[in-house]
CSV table of C-alpha atoms in Angstrom, one decimal:
chain,number,residue,atom,x,y,z
F,8,UNK,CA,-1.3,-200.6,157.0
F,9,UNK,CA,-1.3,-201.8,153.4
F,10,UNK,CA,-3.1,-204.9,152.1
F,11,UNK,CA,-1.3,-207.9,150.8
F,12,UNK,CA,-2.1,-206.9,147.2
F,13,UNK,CA,-0.7,-203.4,147.7
F,14,UNK,CA,2.5,-205.0,149.1
F,15,UNK,CA,2.7,-207.3,146.1
F,16,UNK,CA,2.1,-204.4,143.7
F,17,UNK,CA,5.0,-202.4,145.3
F,18,UNK,CA,7.3,-205.4,145.0
F,19,UNK,CA,6.4,-206.0,141.4
F,20,UNK,CA,6.9,-202.3,140.6
F,21,UNK,CA,10.5,-202.5,142.1
F,22,UNK,CA,11.2,-205.7,140.1
F,23,UNK,CA,9.5,-204.6,136.9
F,24,UNK,CA,12.8,-204.1,135.0
F,25,UNK,CA,14.0,-207.7,135.7
F,26,UNK,CA,17.1,-206.3,137.5
F,27,UNK,CA,17.7,-204.1,140.5
F,28,UNK,CA,19.8,-200.9,140.6
F,29,UNK,CA,21.0,-201.6,144.1
F,30,UNK,CA,21.1,-204.3,146.8
F,31,UNK,CA,18.8,-202.1,148.9
F,32,UNK,CA,16.2,-202.0,146.1
F,33,UNK,CA,16.3,-205.8,146.0
F,34,UNK,CA,15.9,-205.9,149.8
F,35,UNK,CA,12.9,-203.6,149.7
F,36,UNK,CA,11.2,-205.8,147.1
F,37,UNK,CA,11.8,-208.9,149.1
F,38,UNK,CA,10.6,-207.1,152.2
F,39,UNK,CA,7.3,-206.1,150.5
F,40,UNK,CA,6.8,-209.8,149.5
F,41,UNK,CA,7.4,-210.8,153.2
F,42,UNK,CA,4.9,-208.2,154.3
F,43,UNK,CA,2.3,-209.5,151.8
F,44,UNK,CA,2.8,-213.0,153.3
F,45,UNK,CA,2.4,-211.6,156.8
F,46,UNK,CA,-0.9,-210.1,155.7
F,47,UNK,CA,-2.1,-213.4,154.4
F,48,UNK,CA,-1.0,-215.1,157.6
F,49,UNK,CA,-3.0,-212.6,159.6
F,50,UNK,CA,-6.2,-213.6,157.7
F,51,UNK,CA,-6.1,-217.2,158.8
F,52,UNK,CA,-9.4,-218.7,159.9
F,53,UNK,CA,-9.4,-221.3,162.7
F,54,UNK,CA,-11.7,-224.3,162.4
F,55,UNK,CA,-11.3,-225.2,166.1
F,56,UNK,CA,-12.8,-223.4,169.1
F,57,UNK,CA,-10.4,-224.1,171.9
F,58,UNK,CA,-7.1,-222.2,172.2
F,59,UNK,CA,-5.1,-225.5,172.4
F,60,UNK,CA,-6.6,-226.7,169.1
F,61,UNK,CA,-6.1,-223.4,167.5
F,62,UNK,CA,-2.4,-223.4,168.5
F,63,UNK,CA,-2.0,-226.9,167.1
F,64,UNK,CA,-3.6,-225.8,163.8
F,65,UNK,CA,-1.2,-222.9,163.3
F,66,UNK,CA,1.8,-224.7,164.8
F,67,UNK,CA,3.0,-225.9,161.4
F,68,UNK,CA,2.3,-222.5,159.7
F,69,UNK,CA,5.6,-221.1,158.5
F,70,UNK,CA,6.4,-217.8,160.2
F,71,UNK,CA,8.3,-216.3,157.3
F,72,UNK,CA,7.9,-216.5,153.5
F,73,UNK,CA,11.3,-218.0,153.0
F,74,UNK,CA,10.3,-221.0,155.2
F,75,UNK,CA,7.3,-221.9,153.0
F,76,UNK,CA,7.6,-225.3,151.3
F,77,UNK,CA,5.3,-227.5,149.3
F,78,UNK,CA,4.6,-229.6,152.4
F,79,UNK,CA,2.8,-226.6,154.0
F,80,UNK,CA,0.0,-226.6,151.4
F,81,UNK,CA,-2.4,-228.6,153.6
F,82,UNK,CA,-1.7,-226.2,156.5
F,83,UNK,CA,-2.7,-223.2,154.4
F,84,UNK,CA,-5.8,-225.0,153.2
F,85,UNK,CA,-6.8,-225.9,156.8
F,86,UNK,CA,-6.5,-222.3,157.8
F,87,UNK,CA,-8.3,-221.0,154.7
F,88,UNK,CA,-5.2,-219.1,153.4
F,89,UNK,CA,-5.0,-218.8,149.6
F,90,UNK,CA,-2.3,-221.3,148.7
F,91,UNK,CA,-2.0,-220.1,145.1
F,92,UNK,CA,-1.1,-216.6,146.3
F,93,UNK,CA,1.4,-217.8,148.9
F,94,UNK,CA,3.2,-219.9,146.3
F,95,UNK,CA,3.1,-217.1,143.8
F,96,UNK,CA,4.8,-214.9,146.4
F,97,UNK,CA,7.4,-217.6,146.8
F,98,UNK,CA,7.9,-217.7,143.1
F,99,UNK,CA,8.4,-214.0,143.0
F,100,UNK,CA,10.8,-214.2,145.8
F,101,UNK,CA,12.9,-216.8,144.0
F,102,UNK,CA,12.9,-214.7,140.9
F,103,UNK,CA,13.9,-211.5,142.7
F,104,UNK,CA,16.7,-213.4,144.4
F,105,UNK,CA,18.1,-214.4,141.0
F,106,UNK,CA,17.9,-210.8,139.5
F,107,UNK,CA,21.1,-209.1,138.7
F,108,UNK,CA,22.1,-205.9,140.5
F,109,UNK,CA,23.1,-203.4,137.8
F,110,UNK,CA,24.3,-200.1,139.2
F,111,UNK,CA,23.3,-197.1,137.0
F,112,UNK,CA,26.2,-195.4,135.5
F,113,UNK,CA,26.4,-191.7,135.9
F,114,UNK,CA,26.5,-191.2,132.1
F,115,UNK,CA,23.2,-193.0,131.6
F,116,UNK,CA,21.3,-191.4,134.5
F,117,UNK,CA,18.4,-189.5,133.1
F,118,UNK,CA,18.3,-186.8,135.8
F,119,UNK,CA,22.0,-186.1,135.4
F,120,UNK,CA,21.5,-185.8,131.6
F,121,UNK,CA,18.6,-183.5,132.1
F,122,UNK,CA,20.6,-181.4,134.6
F,123,UNK,CA,23.4,-181.1,132.1
F,124,UNK,CA,21.0,-180.0,129.3
F,125,UNK,CA,19.3,-177.4,131.6
F,126,UNK,CA,22.7,-176.0,132.7
F,127,UNK,CA,23.9,-175.9,129.1
F,128,UNK,CA,20.7,-174.0,128.1
F,129,UNK,CA,21.3,-171.4,130.8
F,130,UNK,CA,24.8,-170.7,129.3
F,131,UNK,CA,23.3,-169.6,126.0
F,132,UNK,CA,21.1,-167.0,127.8
F,133,UNK,CA,23.1,-164.0,126.5
F,134,UNK,CA,23.0,-165.1,122.9
F,135,UNK,CA,19.3,-166.4,122.8
F,136,UNK,CA,17.4,-165.0,125.9
F,137,UNK,CA,13.9,-165.7,124.6
F,138,UNK,CA,14.7,-169.2,123.4
F,139,UNK,CA,16.4,-170.0,126.7
F,140,UNK,CA,13.3,-168.9,128.6
F,141,UNK,CA,11.0,-171.1,126.4
F,142,UNK,CA,13.4,-174.1,126.7
F,143,UNK,CA,13.6,-173.8,130.5
F,144,UNK,CA,9.9,-173.5,130.8
F,145,UNK,CA,9.5,-176.8,128.8
F,146,UNK,CA,12.0,-178.6,131.0
F,147,UNK,CA,11.0,-177.2,134.4
F,148,UNK,CA,7.3,-176.5,133.7
F,149,UNK,CA,5.6,-173.1,133.3
F,150,UNK,CA,4.1,-172.9,136.8
F,151,UNK,CA,7.3,-174.0,138.5
F,152,UNK,CA,9.5,-171.8,136.2
F,153,UNK,CA,7.7,-168.7,137.6
F,154,UNK,CA,9.1,-169.6,141.1
F,155,UNK,CA,12.6,-170.4,139.9
F,156,UNK,CA,15.5,-168.0,139.4
F,157,UNK,CA,19.2,-168.7,138.7
F,158,UNK,CA,22.6,-167.1,138.6
F,159,UNK,CA,25.4,-168.5,136.5
F,160,UNK,CA,29.1,-167.7,135.9
F,161,UNK,CA,32.2,-169.3,134.4
F,162,UNK,CA,34.6,-171.1,136.7
F,163,UNK,CA,38.1,-172.3,135.9
F,164,UNK,CA,39.4,-175.1,138.0
F,165,UNK,CA,43.0,-175.9,139.0
F,166,UNK,CA,43.5,-177.9,135.8
F,167,UNK,CA,42.5,-175.0,133.6
F,168,UNK,CA,39.2,-176.4,132.6
F,169,UNK,CA,36.5,-173.8,132.3
F,170,UNK,CA,32.9,-174.7,132.9
F,171,UNK,CA,29.6,-173.0,133.9
F,172,UNK,CA,28.4,-173.0,137.5
F,173,UNK,CA,24.7,-172.3,138.0
F,174,UNK,CA,23.1,-171.5,141.3
F,175,UNK,CA,19.4,-172.3,141.4
F,176,UNK,CA,16.8,-170.7,143.6
F,177,UNK,CA,13.3,-171.7,144.3
F,178,UNK,CA,11.1,-169.1,146.0
F,179,UNK,CA,14.3,-167.1,146.8
F,180,UNK,CA,15.9,-170.1,148.6
F,181,UNK,CA,19.1,-171.8,147.3
F,182,UNK,CA,17.9,-175.2,145.9
F,183,UNK,CA,19.5,-178.0,144.0
F,184,UNK,CA,18.5,-178.4,140.4
F,185,UNK,CA,17.7,-182.0,141.0
F,186,UNK,CA,15.1,-181.0,143.6
F,187,UNK,CA,13.5,-178.5,141.3
F,188,UNK,CA,13.3,-181.0,138.4
F,189,UNK,CA,11.9,-183.7,140.8
F,190,UNK,CA,9.2,-181.2,141.8
F,191,UNK,CA,8.0,-181.0,138.2
F,192,UNK,CA,7.3,-184.7,138.3
F,193,UNK,CA,5.5,-184.5,141.7
F,194,UNK,CA,2.5,-182.7,140.2
């Protein structure tokens, strides 16, 4: 289980661009903020000793972050919950709710662009074999390049458009290029 600060960090990382790329990403960010609030709620310290008094102390404590209001400040203080952090979470939540959702266009997708560059580089293999190898090593990484092989050929579709199709293999297994490129970043 993560701490409240770790949940906050994850939420802020998702919201760092001041927009979300999908509704799901927004939902994850809001969920991380809610989990951070849950962690803060779980750290409450009761000042009473009897179960009935404890229940009365926590009765007014909001169950979810979206229920928190200014009137709950005294409840948080009575249970030794950091009010500033709770209201900061609420502020983040309101900001995240107002962020736009901007879907990435396929043309601007960095991975798609990189895949196009790598596939285009492979097509020049016959003309510049040594340069192609050096270029692919720079995109894929030297260590990973040793494990990668590929086969390419020209394909003409039903509209008469000719393009290059490249089959990529990692350790002899057919693998998508996007998976290979993501493994470079996983180091």
